[in-house]
Coordinates of C-alpha atoms and ligand atoms in Angstrom, one line a residue:
X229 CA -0.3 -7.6 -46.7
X230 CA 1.2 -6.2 -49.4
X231 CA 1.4 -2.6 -50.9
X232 CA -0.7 -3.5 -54.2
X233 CA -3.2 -4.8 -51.9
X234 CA -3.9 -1.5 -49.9
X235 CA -7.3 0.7 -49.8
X236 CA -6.1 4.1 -51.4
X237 CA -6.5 5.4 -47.9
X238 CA -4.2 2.7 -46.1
X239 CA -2.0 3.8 -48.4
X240 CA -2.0 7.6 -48.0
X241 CA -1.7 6.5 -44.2
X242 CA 1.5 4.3 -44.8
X243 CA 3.0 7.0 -46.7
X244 CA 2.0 9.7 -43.9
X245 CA 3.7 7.2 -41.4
X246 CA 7.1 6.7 -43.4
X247 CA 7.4 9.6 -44.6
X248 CA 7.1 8.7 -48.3
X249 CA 4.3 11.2 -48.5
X250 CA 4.9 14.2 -50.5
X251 CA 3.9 17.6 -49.1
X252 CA 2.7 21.0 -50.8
X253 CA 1.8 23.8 -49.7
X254 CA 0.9 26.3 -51.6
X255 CA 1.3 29.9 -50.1
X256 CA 5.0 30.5 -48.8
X257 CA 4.0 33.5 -46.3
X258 CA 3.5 33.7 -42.9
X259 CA 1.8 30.5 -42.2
X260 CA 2.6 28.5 -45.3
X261 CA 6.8 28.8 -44.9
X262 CA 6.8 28.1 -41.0
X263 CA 4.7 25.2 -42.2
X264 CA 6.7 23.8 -45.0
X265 CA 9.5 23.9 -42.8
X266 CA 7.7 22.4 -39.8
X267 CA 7.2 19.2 -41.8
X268 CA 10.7 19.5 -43.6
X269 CA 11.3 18.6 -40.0
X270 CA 9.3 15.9 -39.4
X271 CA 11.3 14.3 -42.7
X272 CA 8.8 14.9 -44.6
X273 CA 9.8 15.6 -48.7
X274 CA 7.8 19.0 -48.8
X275 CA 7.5 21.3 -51.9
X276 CA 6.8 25.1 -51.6
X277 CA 4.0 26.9 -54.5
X278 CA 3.9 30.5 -54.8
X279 CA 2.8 32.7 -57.7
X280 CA 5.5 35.2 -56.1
X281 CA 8.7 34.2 -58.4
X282 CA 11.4 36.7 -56.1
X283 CA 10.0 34.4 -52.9
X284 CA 10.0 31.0 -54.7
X285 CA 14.1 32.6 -55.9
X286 CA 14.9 33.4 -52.5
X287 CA 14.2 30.7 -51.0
X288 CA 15.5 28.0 -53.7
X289 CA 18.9 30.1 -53.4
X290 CA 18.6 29.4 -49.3
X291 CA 17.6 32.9 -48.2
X292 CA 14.7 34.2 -46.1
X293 CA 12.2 37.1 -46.3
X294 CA 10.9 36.5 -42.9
X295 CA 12.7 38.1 -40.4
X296 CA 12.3 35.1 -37.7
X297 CA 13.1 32.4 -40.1
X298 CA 16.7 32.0 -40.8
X299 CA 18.5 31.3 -44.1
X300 CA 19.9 28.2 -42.3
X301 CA 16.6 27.4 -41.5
X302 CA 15.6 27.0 -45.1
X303 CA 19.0 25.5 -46.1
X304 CA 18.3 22.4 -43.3
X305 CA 14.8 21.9 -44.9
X306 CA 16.8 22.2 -48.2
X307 CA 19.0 19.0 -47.5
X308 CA 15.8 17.2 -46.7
X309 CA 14.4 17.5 -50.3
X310 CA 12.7 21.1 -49.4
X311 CA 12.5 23.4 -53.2
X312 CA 9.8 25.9 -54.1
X313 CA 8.5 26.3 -57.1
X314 CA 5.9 28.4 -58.9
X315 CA 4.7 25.3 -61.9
X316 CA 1.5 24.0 -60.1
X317 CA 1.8 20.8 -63.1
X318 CA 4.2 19.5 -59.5
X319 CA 0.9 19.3 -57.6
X320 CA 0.4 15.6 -59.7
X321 CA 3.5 14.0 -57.9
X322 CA 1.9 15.2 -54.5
X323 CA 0.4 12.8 -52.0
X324 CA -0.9 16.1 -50.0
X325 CA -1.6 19.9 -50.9
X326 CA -1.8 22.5 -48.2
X327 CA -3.4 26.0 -49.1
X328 CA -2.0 28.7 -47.0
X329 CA -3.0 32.0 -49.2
X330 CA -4.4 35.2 -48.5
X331 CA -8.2 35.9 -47.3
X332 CA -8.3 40.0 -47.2
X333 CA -11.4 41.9 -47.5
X334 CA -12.1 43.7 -50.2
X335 CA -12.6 47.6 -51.0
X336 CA -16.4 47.3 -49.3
X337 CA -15.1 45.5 -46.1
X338 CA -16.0 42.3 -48.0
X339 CA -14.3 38.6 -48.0
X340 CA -11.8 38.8 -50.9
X341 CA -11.7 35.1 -52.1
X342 CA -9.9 35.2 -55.5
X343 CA -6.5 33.9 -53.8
X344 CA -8.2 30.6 -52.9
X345 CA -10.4 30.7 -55.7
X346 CA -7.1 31.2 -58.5
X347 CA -5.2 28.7 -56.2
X348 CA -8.1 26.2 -56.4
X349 CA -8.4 26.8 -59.9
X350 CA -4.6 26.1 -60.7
X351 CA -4.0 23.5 -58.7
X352 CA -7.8 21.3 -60.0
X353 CA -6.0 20.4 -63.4
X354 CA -3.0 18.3 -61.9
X355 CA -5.4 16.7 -59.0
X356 CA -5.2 13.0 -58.6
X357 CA -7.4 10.1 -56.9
X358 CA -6.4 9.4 -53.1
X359 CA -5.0 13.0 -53.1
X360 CA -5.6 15.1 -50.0
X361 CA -6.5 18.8 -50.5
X362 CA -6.3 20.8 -46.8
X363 CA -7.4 24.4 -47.0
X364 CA -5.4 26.5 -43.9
X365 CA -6.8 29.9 -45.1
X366 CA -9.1 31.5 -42.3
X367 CA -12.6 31.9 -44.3
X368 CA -16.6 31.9 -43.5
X369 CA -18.5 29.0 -42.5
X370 CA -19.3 27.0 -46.1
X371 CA -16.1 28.1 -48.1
X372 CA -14.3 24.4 -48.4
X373 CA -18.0 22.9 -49.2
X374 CA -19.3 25.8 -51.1
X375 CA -16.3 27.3 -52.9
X376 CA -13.5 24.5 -53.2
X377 CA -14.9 21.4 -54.1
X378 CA -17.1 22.8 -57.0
X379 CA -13.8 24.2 -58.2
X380 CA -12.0 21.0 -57.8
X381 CA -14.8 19.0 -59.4
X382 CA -15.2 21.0 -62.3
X383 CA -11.3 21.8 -62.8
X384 CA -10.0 18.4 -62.6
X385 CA -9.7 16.6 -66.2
X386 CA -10.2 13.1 -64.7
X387 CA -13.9 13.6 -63.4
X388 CA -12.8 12.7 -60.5
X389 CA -15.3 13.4 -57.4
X390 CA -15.1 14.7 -53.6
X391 CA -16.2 11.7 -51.3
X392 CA -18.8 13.4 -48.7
X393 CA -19.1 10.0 -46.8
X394 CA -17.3 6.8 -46.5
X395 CA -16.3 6.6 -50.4
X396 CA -12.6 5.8 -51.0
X397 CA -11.8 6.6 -54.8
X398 CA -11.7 10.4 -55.4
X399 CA -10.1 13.8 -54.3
X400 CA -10.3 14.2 -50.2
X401 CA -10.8 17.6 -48.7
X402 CA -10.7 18.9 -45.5
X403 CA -10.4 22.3 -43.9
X404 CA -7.7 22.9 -41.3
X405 CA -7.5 26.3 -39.2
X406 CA -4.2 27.8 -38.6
X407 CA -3.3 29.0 -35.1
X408 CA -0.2 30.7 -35.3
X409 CA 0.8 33.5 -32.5
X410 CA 3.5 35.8 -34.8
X411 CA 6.0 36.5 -31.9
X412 CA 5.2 34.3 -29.1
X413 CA 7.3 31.7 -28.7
X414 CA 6.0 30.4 -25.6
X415 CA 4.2 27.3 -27.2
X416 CA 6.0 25.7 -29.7
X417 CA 4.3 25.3 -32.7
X418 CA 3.7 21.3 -32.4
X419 CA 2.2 21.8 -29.1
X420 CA -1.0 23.8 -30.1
X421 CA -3.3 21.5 -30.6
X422 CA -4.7 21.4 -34.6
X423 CA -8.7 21.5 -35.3
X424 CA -9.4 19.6 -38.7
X425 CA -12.8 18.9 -40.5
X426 CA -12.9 16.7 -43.5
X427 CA -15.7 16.6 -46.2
X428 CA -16.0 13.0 -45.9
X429 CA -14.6 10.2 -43.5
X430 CA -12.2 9.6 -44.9
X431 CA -10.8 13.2 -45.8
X432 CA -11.2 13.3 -41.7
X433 CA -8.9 10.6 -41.6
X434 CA -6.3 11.3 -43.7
X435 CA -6.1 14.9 -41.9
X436 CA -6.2 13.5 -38.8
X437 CA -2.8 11.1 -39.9
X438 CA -1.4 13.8 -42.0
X439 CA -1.7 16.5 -38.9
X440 CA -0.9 13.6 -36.4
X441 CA 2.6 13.4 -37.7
X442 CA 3.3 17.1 -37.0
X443 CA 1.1 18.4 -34.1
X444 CA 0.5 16.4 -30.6
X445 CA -2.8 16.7 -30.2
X446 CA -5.2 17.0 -33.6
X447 CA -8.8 17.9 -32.7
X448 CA -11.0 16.4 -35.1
X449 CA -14.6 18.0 -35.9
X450 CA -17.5 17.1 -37.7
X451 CA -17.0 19.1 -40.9
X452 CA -14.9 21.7 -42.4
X453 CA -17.8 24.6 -41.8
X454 CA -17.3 23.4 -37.8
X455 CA -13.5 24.1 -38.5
X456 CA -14.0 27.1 -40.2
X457 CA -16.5 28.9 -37.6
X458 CA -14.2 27.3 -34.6
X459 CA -11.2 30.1 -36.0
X460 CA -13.6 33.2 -36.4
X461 CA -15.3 32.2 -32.8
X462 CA -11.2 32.3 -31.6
X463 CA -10.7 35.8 -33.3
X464 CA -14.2 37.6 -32.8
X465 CA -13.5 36.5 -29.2
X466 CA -10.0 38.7 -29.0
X467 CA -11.4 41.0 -31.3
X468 CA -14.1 41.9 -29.1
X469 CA -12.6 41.7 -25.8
X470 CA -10.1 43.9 -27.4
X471 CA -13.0 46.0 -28.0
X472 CA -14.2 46.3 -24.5
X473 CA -10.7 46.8 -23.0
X474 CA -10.1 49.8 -25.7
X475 CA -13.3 51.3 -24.5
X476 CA -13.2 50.6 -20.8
X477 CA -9.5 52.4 -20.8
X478 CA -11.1 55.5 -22.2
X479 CA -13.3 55.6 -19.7
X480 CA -10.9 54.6 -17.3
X481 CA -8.4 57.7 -18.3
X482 CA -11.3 60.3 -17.8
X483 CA -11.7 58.7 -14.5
X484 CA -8.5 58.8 -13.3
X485 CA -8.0 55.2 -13.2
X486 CA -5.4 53.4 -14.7
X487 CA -6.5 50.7 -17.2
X488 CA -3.2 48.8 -16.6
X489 CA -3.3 48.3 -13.0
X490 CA -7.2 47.2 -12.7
X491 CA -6.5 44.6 -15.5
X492 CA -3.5 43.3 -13.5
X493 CA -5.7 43.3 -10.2
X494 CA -8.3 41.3 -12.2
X495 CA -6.1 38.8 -14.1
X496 CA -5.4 37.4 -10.0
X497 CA -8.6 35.9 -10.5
X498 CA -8.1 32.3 -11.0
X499 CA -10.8 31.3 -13.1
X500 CA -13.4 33.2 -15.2
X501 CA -10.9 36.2 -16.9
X502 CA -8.8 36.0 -19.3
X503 CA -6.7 39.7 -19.6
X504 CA -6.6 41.5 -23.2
X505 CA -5.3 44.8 -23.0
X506 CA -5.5 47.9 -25.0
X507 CA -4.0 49.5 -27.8
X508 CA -3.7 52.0 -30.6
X509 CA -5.9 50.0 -33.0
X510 CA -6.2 46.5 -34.2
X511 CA -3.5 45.0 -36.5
X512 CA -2.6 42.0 -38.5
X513 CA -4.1 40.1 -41.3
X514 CA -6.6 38.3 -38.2
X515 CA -8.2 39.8 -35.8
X516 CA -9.4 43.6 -37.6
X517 CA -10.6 41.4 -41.1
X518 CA -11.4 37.4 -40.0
X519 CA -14.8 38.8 -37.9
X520 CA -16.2 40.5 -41.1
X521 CA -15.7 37.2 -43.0
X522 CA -18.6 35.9 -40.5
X523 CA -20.4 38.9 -40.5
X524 CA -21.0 38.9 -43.9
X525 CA -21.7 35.6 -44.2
X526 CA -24.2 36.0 -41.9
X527 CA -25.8 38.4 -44.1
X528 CA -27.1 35.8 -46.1
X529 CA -29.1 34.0 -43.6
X530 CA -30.9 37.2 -42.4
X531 CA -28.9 38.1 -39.6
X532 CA -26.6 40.8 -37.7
X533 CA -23.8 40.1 -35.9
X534 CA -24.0 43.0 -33.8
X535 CA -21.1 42.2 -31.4
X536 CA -18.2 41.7 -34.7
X537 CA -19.7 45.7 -35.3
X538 CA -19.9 47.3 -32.1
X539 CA -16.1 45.4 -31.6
X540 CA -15.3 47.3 -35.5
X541 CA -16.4 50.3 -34.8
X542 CA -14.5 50.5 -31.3
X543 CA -11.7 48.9 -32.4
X544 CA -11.4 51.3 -35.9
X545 CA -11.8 54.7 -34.1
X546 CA -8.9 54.0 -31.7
X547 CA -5.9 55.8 -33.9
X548 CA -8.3 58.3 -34.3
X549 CA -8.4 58.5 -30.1
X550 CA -4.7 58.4 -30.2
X551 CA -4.2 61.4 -32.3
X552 CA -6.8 63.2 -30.0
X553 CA -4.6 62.5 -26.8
X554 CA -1.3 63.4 -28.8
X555 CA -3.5 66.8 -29.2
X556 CA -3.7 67.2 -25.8
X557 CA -0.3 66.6 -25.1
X558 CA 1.0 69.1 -27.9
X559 CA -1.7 71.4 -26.3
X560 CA 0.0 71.9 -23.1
X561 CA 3.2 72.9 -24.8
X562 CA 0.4 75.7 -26.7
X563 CA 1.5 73.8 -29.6
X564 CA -0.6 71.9 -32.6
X565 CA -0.1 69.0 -34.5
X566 CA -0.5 71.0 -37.5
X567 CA 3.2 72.1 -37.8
X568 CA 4.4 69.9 -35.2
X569 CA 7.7 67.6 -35.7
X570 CA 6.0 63.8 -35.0
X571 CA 8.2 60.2 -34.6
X572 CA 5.8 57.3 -34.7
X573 CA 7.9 54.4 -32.3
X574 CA 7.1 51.1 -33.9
X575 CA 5.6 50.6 -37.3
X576 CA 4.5 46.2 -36.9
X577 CA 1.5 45.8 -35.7
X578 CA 2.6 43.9 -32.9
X579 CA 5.5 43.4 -30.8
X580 CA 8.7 42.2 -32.1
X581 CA 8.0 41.0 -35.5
X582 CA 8.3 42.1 -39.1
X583 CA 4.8 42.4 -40.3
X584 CA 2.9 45.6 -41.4
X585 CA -0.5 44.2 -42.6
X586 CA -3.3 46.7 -41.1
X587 CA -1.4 48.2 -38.8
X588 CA -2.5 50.5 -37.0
X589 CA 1.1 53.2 -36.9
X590 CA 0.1 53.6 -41.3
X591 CA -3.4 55.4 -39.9
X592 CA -1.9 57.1 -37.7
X593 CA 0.8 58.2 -40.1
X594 CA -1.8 58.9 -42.2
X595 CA -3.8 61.0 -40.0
X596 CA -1.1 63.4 -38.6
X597 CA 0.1 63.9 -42.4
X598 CA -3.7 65.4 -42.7
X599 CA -3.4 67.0 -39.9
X600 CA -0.4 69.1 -40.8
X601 CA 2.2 67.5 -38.8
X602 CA 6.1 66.4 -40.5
X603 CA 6.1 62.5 -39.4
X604 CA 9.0 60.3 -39.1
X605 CA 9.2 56.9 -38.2
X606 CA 11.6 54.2 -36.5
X607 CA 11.6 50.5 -36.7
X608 CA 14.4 48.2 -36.6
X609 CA 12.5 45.7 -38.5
X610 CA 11.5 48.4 -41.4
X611 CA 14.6 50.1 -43.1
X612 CA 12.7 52.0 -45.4
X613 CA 8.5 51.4 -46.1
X614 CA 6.5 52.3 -49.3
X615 CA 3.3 51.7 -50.9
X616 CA 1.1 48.9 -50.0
X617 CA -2.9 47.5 -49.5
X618 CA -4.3 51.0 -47.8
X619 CA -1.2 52.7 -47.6
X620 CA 1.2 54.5 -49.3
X621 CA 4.2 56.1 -47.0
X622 CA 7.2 56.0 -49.0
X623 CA 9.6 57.0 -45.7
X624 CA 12.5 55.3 -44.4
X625 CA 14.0 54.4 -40.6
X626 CA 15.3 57.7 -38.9
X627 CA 17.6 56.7 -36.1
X628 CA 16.6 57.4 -32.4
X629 CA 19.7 59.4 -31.9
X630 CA 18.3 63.1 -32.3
X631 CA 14.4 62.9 -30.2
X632 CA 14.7 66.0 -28.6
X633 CA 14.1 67.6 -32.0
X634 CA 11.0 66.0 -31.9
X635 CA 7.9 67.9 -30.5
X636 CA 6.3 64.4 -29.9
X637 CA 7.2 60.2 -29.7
X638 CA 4.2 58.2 -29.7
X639 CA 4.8 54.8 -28.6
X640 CA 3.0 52.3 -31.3
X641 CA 4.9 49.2 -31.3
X642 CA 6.4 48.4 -27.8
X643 CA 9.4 46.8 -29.5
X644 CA 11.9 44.9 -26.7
X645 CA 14.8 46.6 -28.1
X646 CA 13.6 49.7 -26.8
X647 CA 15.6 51.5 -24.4
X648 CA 12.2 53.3 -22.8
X649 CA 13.8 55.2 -20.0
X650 CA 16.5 56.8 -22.7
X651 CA 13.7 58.0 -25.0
X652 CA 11.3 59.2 -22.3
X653 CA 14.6 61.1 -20.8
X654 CA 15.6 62.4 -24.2
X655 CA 11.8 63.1 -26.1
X656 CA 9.8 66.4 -25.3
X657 CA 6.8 64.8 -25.0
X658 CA 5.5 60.8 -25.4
X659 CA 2.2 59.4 -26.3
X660 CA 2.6 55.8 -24.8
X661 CA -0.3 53.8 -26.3
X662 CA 1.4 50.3 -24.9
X663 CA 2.0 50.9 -21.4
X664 CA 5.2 50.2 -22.7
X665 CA 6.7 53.1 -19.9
X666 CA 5.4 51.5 -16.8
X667 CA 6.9 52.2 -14.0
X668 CA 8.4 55.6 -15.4
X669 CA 7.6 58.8 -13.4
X670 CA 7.7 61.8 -16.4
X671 CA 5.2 64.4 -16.5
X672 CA 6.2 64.2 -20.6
X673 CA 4.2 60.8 -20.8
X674 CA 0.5 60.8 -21.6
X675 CA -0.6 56.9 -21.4
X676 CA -3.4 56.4 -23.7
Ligands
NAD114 N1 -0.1 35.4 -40.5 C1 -0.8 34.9 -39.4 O1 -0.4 35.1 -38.3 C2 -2.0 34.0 -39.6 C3 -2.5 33.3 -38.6 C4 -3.6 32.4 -38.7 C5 -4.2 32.4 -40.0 N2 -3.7 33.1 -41.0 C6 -4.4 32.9 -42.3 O2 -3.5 32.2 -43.2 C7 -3.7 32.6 -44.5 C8 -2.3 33.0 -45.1 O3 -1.9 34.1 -44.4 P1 -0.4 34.6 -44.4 O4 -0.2 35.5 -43.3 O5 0.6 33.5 -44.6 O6 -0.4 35.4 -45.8 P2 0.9 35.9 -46.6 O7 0.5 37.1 -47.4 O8 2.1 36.1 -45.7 O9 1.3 34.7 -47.6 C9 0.5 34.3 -48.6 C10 1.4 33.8 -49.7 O10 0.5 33.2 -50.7 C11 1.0 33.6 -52.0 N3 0.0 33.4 -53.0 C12 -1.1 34.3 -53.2 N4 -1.9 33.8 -54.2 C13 -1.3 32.6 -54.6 C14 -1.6 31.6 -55.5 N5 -2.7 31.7 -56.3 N6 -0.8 30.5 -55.6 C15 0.3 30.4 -54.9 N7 0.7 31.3 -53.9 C16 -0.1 32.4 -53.8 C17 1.6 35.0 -51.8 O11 2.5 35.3 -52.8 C18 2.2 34.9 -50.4 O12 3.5 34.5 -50.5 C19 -4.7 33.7 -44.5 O13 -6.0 33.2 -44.7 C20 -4.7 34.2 -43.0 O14 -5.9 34.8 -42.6 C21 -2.6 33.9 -40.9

């Protein structure tokens, strides 16, 4: 058979499978750059869209702004056609577009949907026929049906249509969930297995090739709202187990229990527990914003989603519980945390990476600054840390080398690079929020 002769689908497929498809993916953060570079891999010609012209400089020059990805990381994908660019007129010589941009919620807790929305609207105008359009970003049930292809539709200049069932000619869409695990490199990124839903069959299709190519196993589903609802069930389900662990340690401490060794005791169970464990607060651009996607979705069919609340609320109050144990700590000493010298240990919201988005150390930086109390901070991943969504420190990095001047260290971050004994030896007082000083006898530490 020859080319000529091929169904615009056979030929997105032939292209998939010798790598004569072209890739963009618009969105060069978190997900989108460790996914450009994951196809740049896979010899794929991929092409990098971002409305952020430093990023789309930095990375055409070779250079990095993610801490884990390496300059010679993007210089590889480089030599294998890899450039970024912020003229969306280069989505017409794409066989594939992958949206990777930001879903936040809004000032009233609400989904925030003008980054896919502007994306969808810049990108419509250069469309073609046969082109796939994936959307990556974690949304509510309906968004890729409801939201996307009424933007394409209208926004394209050609007319051209999204196929719902077997139709060929026209614009394919699909959503595809992203499962990255910032910091845990454990399972490599090809190995977790990739949930798409496509609009039509053959959207499924070509998602199912296009994801094929990268990731072992791709789990196909029977729409994009399927897709879409199978992320939020993966986060609401940490979010509230993190709940229930937050709460259970609380009651746990005024027990006289600790949290840490019943969980450890429970995860021998072979089957039927999973362990979470708890913390100062829900970080991260998933698990404290995804939930409220759904539960304001759900608003709309005349329904609560009680669990996503109770989970919020828990989950929200516990900086608040942290500053009340530091209280207690400074108490002892017949001291307050109004006047008190404070270093916050670990601004990222997680362990060991270079992200700040909801964290939970900016509310409790925030919170001892209202409460009277002259806060510093140290993280090697944060030289200095100024205004952003929520926040607005303006500090920079103090060095570790002077704690004793410190009335108190609270443990947010459990960083590796730690040296946990040295600072619970040298500090007057910690407040360990990570159980990040097991196995350290000190009556200075107060777990929480
Ligand atoms: N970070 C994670 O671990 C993670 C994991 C799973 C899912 N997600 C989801 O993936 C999506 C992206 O998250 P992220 O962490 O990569 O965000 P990010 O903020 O790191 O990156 C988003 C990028 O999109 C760019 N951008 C914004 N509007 C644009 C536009 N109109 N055109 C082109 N570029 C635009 C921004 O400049 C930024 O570089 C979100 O929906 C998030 O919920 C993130």
């Amino acid at each position: 058979m020859t080319t000529a002769a091929l169904s615009p689908l056979e030929e997105l497929k032939r292209k998939i499978e010798t790598r004569q498809a072209r890739v963009g993916i618009v969105g060069m953060g978190y997900v989108g750059l460790p996914l450009a570079l994951l196809f740049s891999g896979e010899r794929f010609r991929v092409t990098g869209f971002d409305i952020a012209t430093d990023k789309v400089a930095t990375l055409n020059a070779g250079g990095s702004y993610i801490v884990r990805i390496l300059p010679e990381m993007i210089q590889k994908a480089q030599g294998a056609g890899f450039h970024a660019t912020a003229d969306y007129s280069e989505v017409e010589r794409m066989d594939v577009v992958i949206i990777c941009v930001p879903t936040p919620l809004n000032e009233y807790h609400e989904p925030d949907l003008s980054f896919v929305t502007s994306t969808v609207q810049a990108i419509a105008p250069h469309v073609h026929d046969g082109q796939l359009i994936v959307l990556e970003s974690t949304t509510y049930p309906g968004t890729t049906e409801e939201l996307v292809v009424p933007l394409l539709e209208q926004g394209n200049p050609h007319g051209l249509k999204v196929p719902r069932e077997s139709e060929q000619q026209g614009v394919h869409v699909a959503f595809s969930p992203e499962r990255e695990d910032p910091g845990n490199d454990t399972v490599a990124r090809h190995d977790i297995p990739k949930v798409v839903g496509g609009c039509g069959m053959v959207a499924s299709e070509l998602a199912g090739a296009l994801y094929g190519a990268i990731f072992r196993r791709v789990v196909p589903v029977s729409s994009p709202s399927v897709a879409e609802m199978t992320k939020l069930l993966e986060n609401i389900y940490r979010c509230v187990n993190i709940a229930l662990v937050n709460e259970l340690k609380q009651l746990c401490m005024r027990m006289g229990i600790d949290i840490h060794e019943v969980i450890d005791a429970a995860k021998t169970k072979p089957f039927g527990f999973q362990a979470f464990y708890p913390g100062p607060g829900l970080g991260g651009h998933c698990i404290p914003i995804d939930p409220f996607y759904l539960s304001w979705k759900a608003r709309q069919f005349d329904f609560r989603t009680r669990f996503i609340e109770l989970a919020g609320e828990i989950n929200i109050n516990m900086p608040r519980f942290v500053i009340e144990q530091l209280a207690e700590g400074l108490n002892r000493a017949q001291k307050s945390i109004n006047g008190s010298k404070v270093l916050v240990l670990g601004l990222a919201y997680k362990r060991d990476i270079d992200d700040l988005r909801e964290s939970p150390s900016l509310t409790i930086i925030e919170l001892l600054r209202e409460k009277g109390a002259t806060v510093a901070y140290n993280d090697p991943f944060f030289p200095t840390v100024g205004q952003g969504r929520h926040y607005a420190l303006n500090m920079t990095n103090t060095p570790l080398d002077n704690l004793g001047e410190y009335d108190a260290v609270v443990i947010v971050t459990d960083h590796s690079t730690y040296d946990y004994h040295a600072i619970v030896e040298q500090a007057r007082l910690v407040v360990d929020t990570r159980n990040a000083t097991k196995g350290i006898d000190s009556p200075k530490i107060v777990r929480c």
